[in-house]
Coordinates of C-alpha atoms in Angstrom, one line a residue:
M1187 CA 85.9 100.8 133.3
D1188 CA 86.2 104.6 133.3
I1189 CA 88.6 105.1 130.4
A1190 CA 89.1 108.8 131.2
R1191 CA 90.7 107.9 134.5
Q1192 CA 93.2 105.4 133.0
P1193 CA 96.9 106.1 132.6
Y1194 CA 97.8 107.8 129.4
A1195 CA 99.2 104.7 127.7
V1196 CA 96.3 102.5 128.6
K1197 CA 93.7 105.2 127.8
W1198 CA 95.0 105.9 124.4
L1199 CA 95.7 102.3 123.6
I1200 CA 92.0 101.5 124.2
L1201 CA 90.8 104.7 122.4
G1202 CA 93.3 104.1 119.6
I1203 CA 91.7 100.7 118.9
L1204 CA 88.2 102.1 119.0
I1205 CA 89.1 105.1 116.8
G1206 CA 90.9 102.7 114.4
L1207 CA 87.7 100.6 114.1
A1208 CA 85.7 103.8 113.3
A1209 CA 88.4 105.1 110.9
G1210 CA 88.6 101.7 109.1
A1211 CA 84.8 101.6 108.8
S1212 CA 84.8 105.2 107.3
A1213 CA 87.5 104.3 104.8
L1214 CA 85.7 101.1 103.7
T1215 CA 82.4 103.0 103.5
F1216 CA 83.9 105.6 101.2
Y1217 CA 85.7 103.0 99.0
L1218 CA 82.6 100.9 98.5
M1219 CA 80.3 103.8 97.8
L1220 CA 82.8 105.3 95.3
R1221 CA 83.0 102.0 93.4
L1222 CA 79.2 102.1 93.2
T1223 CA 78.9 105.7 92.0
T1224 CA 81.8 105.3 89.5
Y1225 CA 80.1 102.2 88.1
I1226 CA 76.8 104.1 87.6
F1227 CA 78.2 107.3 86.1
L1228 CA 81.4 106.5 84.3
N1229 CA 81.1 102.8 83.6
L1230 CA 77.4 102.4 82.7
L1231 CA 76.6 105.9 81.4
V1232 CA 79.9 106.9 79.7
G1233 CA 81.4 103.4 79.1
Y1234 CA 84.7 104.6 80.5
E1235 CA 86.9 102.3 82.7
Q1236 CA 89.4 104.4 84.6
P1237 CA 92.8 103.0 85.6
E1238 CA 93.0 101.8 89.3
P1239 CA 96.1 101.8 91.5
I1240 CA 97.8 98.4 91.5
G1241 CA 97.0 98.0 95.2
L1242 CA 93.3 98.2 94.5
G1243 CA 93.2 95.8 91.6
G1244 CA 94.7 97.9 88.8
S1245 CA 96.9 96.7 86.0
L1246 CA 99.8 98.1 84.0
M1247 CA 98.2 96.6 80.9
Y1248 CA 95.5 99.3 81.0
A1249 CA 94.3 100.4 77.6
P1250 CA 92.1 103.6 77.5
R1251 CA 88.7 103.1 75.9
I1252 CA 85.6 105.4 76.1
E1253 CA 82.5 104.0 74.4
R1254 CA 80.4 107.2 74.6
P1255 CA 82.8 110.1 75.2
W1256 CA 80.0 112.7 74.3
L1257 CA 78.3 111.7 77.6
I1258 CA 81.2 112.8 79.8
P1259 CA 79.7 116.3 80.2
V1260 CA 76.3 114.8 80.9
S1261 CA 77.8 112.7 83.7
T1262 CA 79.7 115.6 85.3
V1263 CA 76.7 117.9 85.1
I1264 CA 74.3 115.4 86.5
G1265 CA 76.7 114.6 89.4
A1266 CA 77.2 118.4 90.0
V1267 CA 73.5 119.1 90.2
I1268 CA 72.8 116.2 92.6
V1269 CA 75.6 117.3 94.8
A1270 CA 74.4 120.9 94.8
Y1271 CA 70.8 120.0 95.7
L1272 CA 71.9 117.7 98.5
A1273 CA 74.5 120.2 99.8
R1274 CA 71.7 122.8 100.2
E1275 CA 70.3 120.7 103.0
F1276 CA 73.6 119.9 104.6
R1277 CA 75.8 122.9 104.0
E1278 CA 78.4 122.0 106.5
S1279 CA 79.2 118.9 104.4
R1280 CA 80.9 121.0 101.7
A1281 CA 83.8 121.4 104.2
G1282 CA 87.1 119.5 103.6
L1283 CA 89.8 118.6 106.1
D1284 CA 90.0 122.2 107.1
A1285 CA 86.8 121.6 109.0
V1286 CA 88.5 119.0 111.2
I1287 CA 91.7 121.1 111.6
E1288 CA 89.7 124.2 112.6
A1289 CA 87.5 122.2 115.0
Y1290 CA 90.7 120.8 116.6
H1291 CA 92.1 124.3 117.3
D1292 CA 88.8 125.6 118.5
R1293 CA 88.2 122.5 120.7
R1294 CA 84.7 121.9 119.3
R1295 CA 83.0 119.2 117.3
P1296 CA 83.6 119.4 113.5
F1297 CA 79.9 119.6 112.5
S1298 CA 76.6 120.3 114.3
N1299 CA 75.7 116.6 113.8
P1300 CA 79.1 114.9 113.4
V1301 CA 78.1 111.5 112.4
L1302 CA 75.3 112.5 110.0
H1303 CA 77.3 115.3 108.3
G1304 CA 80.4 113.1 108.1
F1305 CA 78.4 110.4 106.3
I1306 CA 76.7 113.0 104.0
N1307 CA 80.1 114.3 103.2
V1308 CA 81.1 110.8 102.0
V1309 CA 77.9 110.6 99.9
L1310 CA 78.4 114.0 98.2
S1311 CA 82.1 113.3 97.6
T1312 CA 81.5 109.9 96.0
I1313 CA 79.0 111.4 93.7
T1314 CA 81.4 114.2 92.8
I1315 CA 84.3 111.9 92.1
G1316 CA 82.3 109.0 90.7
S1317 CA 80.7 111.3 88.1
G1318 CA 84.0 112.6 86.9
G1319 CA 84.8 115.6 89.2
S1320 CA 88.4 116.1 90.0
A1321 CA 88.7 115.7 93.7
G1322 CA 90.2 113.4 96.3
P1323 CA 88.9 110.8 98.7
E1324 CA 90.8 112.0 101.7
A1325 CA 88.6 114.9 102.8
P1326 CA 85.3 112.9 103.2
T1327 CA 87.2 109.9 104.6
G1328 CA 89.1 112.1 107.1
N1329 CA 86.0 114.0 108.0
F1330 CA 84.0 110.9 108.6
G1331 CA 86.8 109.3 110.6
G1332 CA 87.3 112.5 112.7
S1333 CA 83.6 112.9 113.3
L1334 CA 83.1 109.3 114.4
S1335 CA 86.1 109.6 116.7
H1336 CA 84.8 112.8 118.3
F1337 CA 81.4 111.0 118.8
I1338 CA 83.2 108.0 120.5
A1339 CA 85.2 110.3 122.8
K1340 CA 82.1 112.3 123.7
R1341 CA 80.2 109.1 124.6
L1342 CA 83.1 107.9 126.8
G1343 CA 82.9 111.2 128.8
L1344 CA 86.3 112.5 127.8
D1345 CA 87.2 116.2 128.2
E1346 CA 87.5 118.8 125.4
E1347 CA 91.3 118.3 125.0
D1348 CA 90.9 114.5 124.6
K1349 CA 87.9 114.9 122.2
A1350 CA 89.9 117.2 120.0
L1351 CA 92.9 114.9 120.0
A1352 CA 90.7 111.9 119.2
M1353 CA 89.3 113.9 116.3
I1354 CA 92.6 114.5 114.5
V1355 CA 93.7 110.9 115.4
G1356 CA 90.6 109.6 113.6
M1357 CA 91.3 111.8 110.7
G1358 CA 94.9 110.6 110.3
A1359 CA 93.9 107.0 110.8
A1360 CA 91.2 107.2 108.0
L1361 CA 93.7 108.8 105.6
G1362 CA 96.3 106.1 106.5
A1363 CA 93.8 103.4 105.7
I1364 CA 92.4 104.8 102.4
F1365 CA 96.0 105.1 101.1
K1366 CA 97.3 101.9 102.8
A1367 CA 100.0 104.0 104.5
P1368 CA 99.4 103.7 108.3
I1369 CA 102.6 105.3 109.5
G1370 CA 102.1 108.2 107.1
G1371 CA 98.5 108.5 108.3
A1372 CA 99.7 108.7 111.9
L1373 CA 102.2 111.4 111.0
L1374 CA 99.5 113.4 109.2
A1375 CA 97.5 113.5 112.4
A1376 CA 100.5 115.2 114.0
E1377 CA 101.6 117.4 111.1
L1378 CA 98.4 118.7 109.5
P1379 CA 97.3 121.0 112.3
Y1380 CA 100.4 123.3 112.0
R1381 CA 102.5 124.7 109.2
R1382 CA 105.8 124.5 111.2
D1383 CA 105.1 122.3 114.2
L1384 CA 104.0 118.9 115.3
E1385 CA 101.3 117.7 117.6
V1386 CA 103.5 115.2 119.3
R1387 CA 100.6 114.0 121.6
A1388 CA 98.9 112.6 118.6
L1389 CA 101.7 110.3 117.5
Y1390 CA 101.1 107.3 119.9
P1391 CA 97.3 107.1 119.6
A1392 CA 97.4 107.9 115.9
L1393 CA 99.8 105.0 115.2
V1394 CA 97.6 102.6 117.1
A1395 CA 94.5 103.8 115.3
S1396 CA 96.1 103.9 111.9
L1397 CA 97.4 100.3 112.2
V1398 CA 93.9 99.1 113.2
A1399 CA 92.2 101.1 110.4
Y1400 CA 94.8 99.8 107.9
A1401 CA 94.2 96.2 108.9
I1402 CA 90.4 96.6 108.5
F1403 CA 90.6 98.3 105.2
C1404 CA 93.1 95.8 103.8
L1405 CA 91.1 92.8 104.9
V1406 CA 88.7 93.8 102.2
T1407 CA 91.0 95.3 99.6
G1408 CA 94.1 93.2 100.1
F1409 CA 97.5 94.1 101.7
K1410 CA 99.3 94.8 98.5
P1411 CA 100.9 98.3 98.6
Y1412 CA 98.7 101.1 97.2
L1413 CA 100.9 101.6 94.1
G1414 CA 102.4 98.0 94.2
Q1415 CA 106.0 97.1 94.9
V1416 CA 107.9 99.7 92.9
M1417 CA 111.5 98.7 92.3
M1418 CA 113.6 101.8 91.7
S1419 CA 117.0 103.3 92.5
T1420 CA 118.9 106.3 91.2
P1421 CA 122.5 107.1 90.5
T1422 CA 124.2 109.2 93.2
A1423 CA 125.4 111.6 90.5
S1424 CA 121.8 112.5 89.7
I1425 CA 121.3 114.3 93.0
P1426 CA 121.5 117.8 91.3
L1427 CA 118.5 116.9 89.2
Y1428 CA 116.4 116.4 92.3
V1429 CA 117.5 119.8 93.5
V1430 CA 116.0 121.2 90.3
L1431 CA 112.9 119.0 90.8
G1432 CA 112.4 120.4 94.2
F1433 CA 112.3 124.0 92.9
V1434 CA 109.9 122.9 90.2
D1435 CA 107.6 121.2 92.7
G1436 CA 107.6 124.2 95.0
A1437 CA 106.6 126.4 92.1
V1438 CA 103.8 124.0 91.1
A1439 CA 102.6 123.8 94.7
I1440 CA 102.3 127.6 94.8
I1441 CA 100.4 127.6 91.5
Y1442 CA 98.1 124.9 92.8
I1443 CA 97.3 126.8 96.0
K1444 CA 96.7 130.1 94.2
S1445 CA 94.6 128.4 91.6
L1446 CA 92.3 126.8 94.2
D1447 CA 91.9 130.1 95.9
G1448 CA 91.4 132.2 92.8
V1449 CA 88.9 129.9 91.1
R1450 CA 86.9 129.7 94.3
R1451 CA 86.7 133.5 94.4
L1452 CA 85.8 133.6 90.8
F1453 CA 82.8 131.3 91.2
S1454 CA 81.6 133.0 94.3
E1455 CA 81.3 136.3 92.3
L1456 CA 79.2 134.8 89.5
G1457 CA 76.0 136.0 91.0
V1458 CA 74.0 132.8 90.4
N1459 CA 72.5 130.3 92.8
D1460 CA 74.4 127.2 94.1
V1461 CA 72.9 124.7 91.7
V1462 CA 73.6 126.8 88.6
R1463 CA 77.1 127.6 89.8
T1464 CA 77.9 124.0 90.5
A1465 CA 76.3 122.9 87.2
I1466 CA 78.5 125.3 85.3
G1467 CA 81.6 123.8 87.0
G1468 CA 80.4 120.3 86.1
L1469 CA 79.9 121.3 82.5
I1470 CA 83.4 122.8 82.2
I1471 CA 85.0 119.7 83.8
G1472 CA 83.0 117.5 81.4
L1473 CA 84.3 119.5 78.4
I1474 CA 87.9 119.3 79.7
G1475 CA 87.4 115.6 80.2
L1476 CA 86.5 115.2 76.5
A1477 CA 90.0 116.2 75.5
T1478 CA 91.9 115.0 78.6
P1479 CA 90.1 112.1 80.3
Q1480 CA 93.1 111.7 82.5
V1481 CA 91.9 114.5 84.8
L1482 CA 88.5 112.9 85.5
G1483 CA 88.0 111.6 89.1
A1484 CA 90.7 111.5 91.7
G1485 CA 93.1 110.0 89.2
E1486 CA 95.4 107.9 91.4
G1487 CA 95.3 105.1 88.9
W1488 CA 97.4 107.2 86.5
M1489 CA 100.3 107.2 89.1
D1490 CA 101.3 103.6 88.4
L1491 CA 101.1 104.2 84.6
A1492 CA 103.3 107.3 85.0
I1493 CA 105.8 105.5 87.3
Y1494 CA 106.3 102.8 84.7
A1495 CA 106.1 105.3 81.7
R1496 CA 103.2 103.5 80.1
L1497 CA 102.9 106.4 77.7
S1498 CA 100.5 104.6 75.4
A1499 CA 97.8 104.9 78.1
F1500 CA 98.1 108.7 77.9
S1501 CA 96.1 109.5 74.8
S1502 CA 93.8 112.1 73.6
Q1503 CA 91.5 112.4 70.6
V1504 CA 92.5 116.0 70.0
I1505 CA 95.9 116.7 71.6
P1506 CA 99.2 115.2 70.5
L1507 CA 100.9 113.1 73.2
I1508 CA 103.9 115.4 73.8
I1509 CA 101.7 118.4 74.3
L1510 CA 99.2 116.5 76.4
L1511 CA 102.0 115.3 78.8
A1512 CA 103.3 118.9 79.1
L1513 CA 99.9 120.3 79.8
L1514 CA 98.6 117.6 82.2
P1515 CA 99.9 119.1 85.5
L1516 CA 98.3 122.5 84.6
I1517 CA 95.0 120.9 83.4
K1518 CA 94.7 118.8 86.5
I1519 CA 95.3 121.9 88.6
I1520 CA 92.6 123.8 86.7
S1521 CA 90.1 120.9 86.8
T1522 CA 90.5 120.4 90.5
S1523 CA 90.1 124.1 91.2
I1524 CA 86.9 124.2 89.1
T1525 CA 85.4 121.1 90.7
L1526 CA 85.9 122.3 94.2
G1527 CA 85.6 126.1 93.5
S1528 CA 82.2 125.6 91.9
G1529 CA 80.8 123.8 95.0
E1530 CA 81.3 120.1 94.5
V1531 CA 82.7 118.1 97.4
G1532 CA 86.1 116.3 97.8
G1533 CA 89.7 116.7 98.8
V1534 CA 92.8 118.5 97.5
F1535 CA 95.2 115.8 98.7
A1536 CA 94.9 113.0 96.1
P1537 CA 94.7 115.5 93.2
G1538 CA 97.9 117.0 94.6
L1539 CA 99.6 113.6 94.4
V1540 CA 98.4 113.2 90.8
I1541 CA 99.6 116.8 89.9
G1542 CA 103.0 115.9 91.3
T1543 CA 103.0 112.7 89.4
F1544 CA 102.3 114.4 86.1
T1545 CA 105.0 117.0 86.9
G1546 CA 107.5 114.2 87.8
L1547 CA 106.7 112.4 84.6
D1548 CA 107.4 115.5 82.5
M1549 CA 110.7 116.3 84.4
G1550 CA 111.8 112.6 84.3
L1551 CA 111.3 112.5 80.5
L1552 CA 113.1 115.8 80.0
F1553 CA 116.0 114.7 82.2
H1554 CA 116.1 111.3 80.4
S1555 CA 116.4 113.1 77.0
L1556 CA 119.2 115.4 78.3
Y1557 CA 121.1 113.1 80.7
P1558 CA 120.1 109.5 79.9
A1559 CA 123.0 108.0 82.0
L1560 CA 121.7 109.9 85.1
T1561 CA 118.1 109.1 84.4
P1562 CA 117.7 105.4 83.4
S1563 CA 114.1 105.5 84.6
V1564 CA 111.4 108.1 85.2
A1565 CA 110.0 106.2 88.2
P1566 CA 112.1 107.9 91.0
F1567 CA 111.2 111.4 89.6
V1568 CA 107.5 110.5 89.5
V1569 CA 107.4 109.3 93.1
V1570 CA 109.7 112.1 94.5
S1571 CA 107.8 114.8 92.6
S1572 CA 104.5 113.5 94.0
L1573 CA 105.6 113.6 97.6
A1574 CA 107.6 116.9 97.3
M1575 CA 104.8 118.8 95.6
L1576 CA 102.0 117.6 97.9
G1577 CA 104.2 117.9 101.0
A1578 CA 104.9 121.6 100.1
A1579 CA 101.3 122.4 99.3
S1580 CA 100.0 120.8 102.5
N1581 CA 102.9 121.9 104.8
A1582 CA 103.2 118.2 105.8
P1583 CA 106.4 117.1 104.1
L1584 CA 107.4 114.4 106.6
A1585 CA 104.0 112.7 106.6
V1586 CA 103.6 112.8 102.8
M1587 CA 107.1 111.5 102.3
V1588 CA 106.6 108.5 104.5
M1589 CA 103.1 107.9 103.0
L1590 CA 104.4 107.8 99.4
L1591 CA 107.3 105.5 100.4
E1592 CA 104.8 103.2 102.0
M1593 CA 102.5 103.4 99.0
T1594 CA 105.4 102.2 96.8
S1595 CA 107.0 100.0 99.4
N1596 CA 110.4 101.4 98.5
Y1597 CA 112.8 103.5 100.6
Q1598 CA 115.8 103.5 98.4
I1599 CA 115.1 107.0 97.1
L1600 CA 114.8 108.5 100.6
P1601 CA 117.9 110.8 100.1
E1602 CA 116.5 112.2 96.9
A1603 CA 113.0 112.6 98.5
V1604 CA 114.4 114.5 101.4
I1605 CA 116.3 116.9 99.2
A1606 CA 113.4 117.7 96.8
S1607 CA 110.9 117.8 99.7
A1608 CA 112.9 120.2 101.8
I1609 CA 113.4 122.6 98.9
A1610 CA 109.8 122.6 97.9
Y1611 CA 108.6 122.9 101.5
L1612 CA 110.8 125.9 102.1
M1613 CA 109.3 127.7 99.1
T1614 CA 105.8 127.4 100.5
T1615 CA 105.9 127.1 104.3
W1616 CA 106.0 130.8 105.1
R1617 CA 103.0 132.0 103.0
F1618 CA 101.2 129.2 101.2
T1619 CA 99.0 126.2 102.2
V1620 CA 96.0 124.3 100.8
F1621 CA 94.7 124.0 104.4
K1622 CA 93.7 127.5 105.6
A1623 CA 92.9 126.3 109.1
Q1624 CA 96.5 125.4 109.8
R1625 CA 98.1 127.5 112.5
I1626 CA 101.7 128.5 112.2
N1627 CA 102.8 126.7 115.3
K1628 CA 101.6 125.8 118.8
R1629 CA 102.6 129.2 120.3
H1630 CA 100.8 131.1 117.7
A1631 CA 97.7 128.9 118.1
R1632 CA 97.7 129.5 121.9
H1633 CA 97.8 133.3 121.5
E1634 CA 95.0 133.6 119.0

């Protein structure tokens, strides 16, 4: 059967299933490899068991324990050096989701050898995160899913438009699978290419592909929501507090974006070779991790602990708890910027969720102390802050909002989420984004 000649609905149903299989495989590959590298570096070497999201086997009874904390810098430096040496041979594999977005707009394949470089991206990223670098799983997973999807479309003889569309569909499906948020993943495929527009053509195939990828990933990891079933509601009178939260998240998103750009420029001006530069970044991250182990790795496991205000899990050998909580958003921003700016490989998406989480925890605790009747729980502020901050930083507020609500399996805070997200998004949409390859809108993209 010549798929290219089939009607739109039939063609993209078949392609969506094939892309979903590839995206699900890419998500599982990353997940299993990350567990292996984390076990080798942080568990065996350092003796540090990080918290996991409830949907991936985590527990709210987590108690922090690091047997050999002095080896944290050793772990991060070893990981950085390995990544730097491997990346010399596969330079394209340093690219994040921007590589897929740029390739989509230019109607070309994302890498010179899409499958190989997509897989190498996964390897480098799992070493980065598994050794303690602050980066996210979405970039390598999305790259690999997009690369495999482009390869499938090419093998089936599709034209350049369809190959490009298949690529962002595969990217969104892989993201939806890794976060157990298939609808959010489908929306990401449509929202990420533009700052103020949607690629509507991607919605149908992306939804098919995301559901297939989600099913494959969850057959191995379980169908429990990523952050578990979070029960929360908020008093109507607390709406003004979410307006304030929206402005705070917009400001944090701008700081995050500027920090990523500024630190990357700073490392590029050091005048040393790639290996030394990346090793310096790894050493700094290791030293930061000695004082604040909460910033090591992607950090999604801290989200559940923040939602349920398990403050006993947030501890430091050198920093008092109240100061630690106040500084965590900034320290996570700095550690992510150093990890990626020095040359290690990973995404900015998951760290953005965690930065929003730490910001929401701080604001929720502040509001609770000032207005306890309006803030019976910090949980809504943590979740809303996560989606508002990342939605603003990525210029994908709708997708991120749906994704977070799927991850918590709770839609009761939708009004508050819309308010905070809209305010934060309006603060960034005209000038700021973590994805530099995004075009302003379709008309702007066509006239480039």
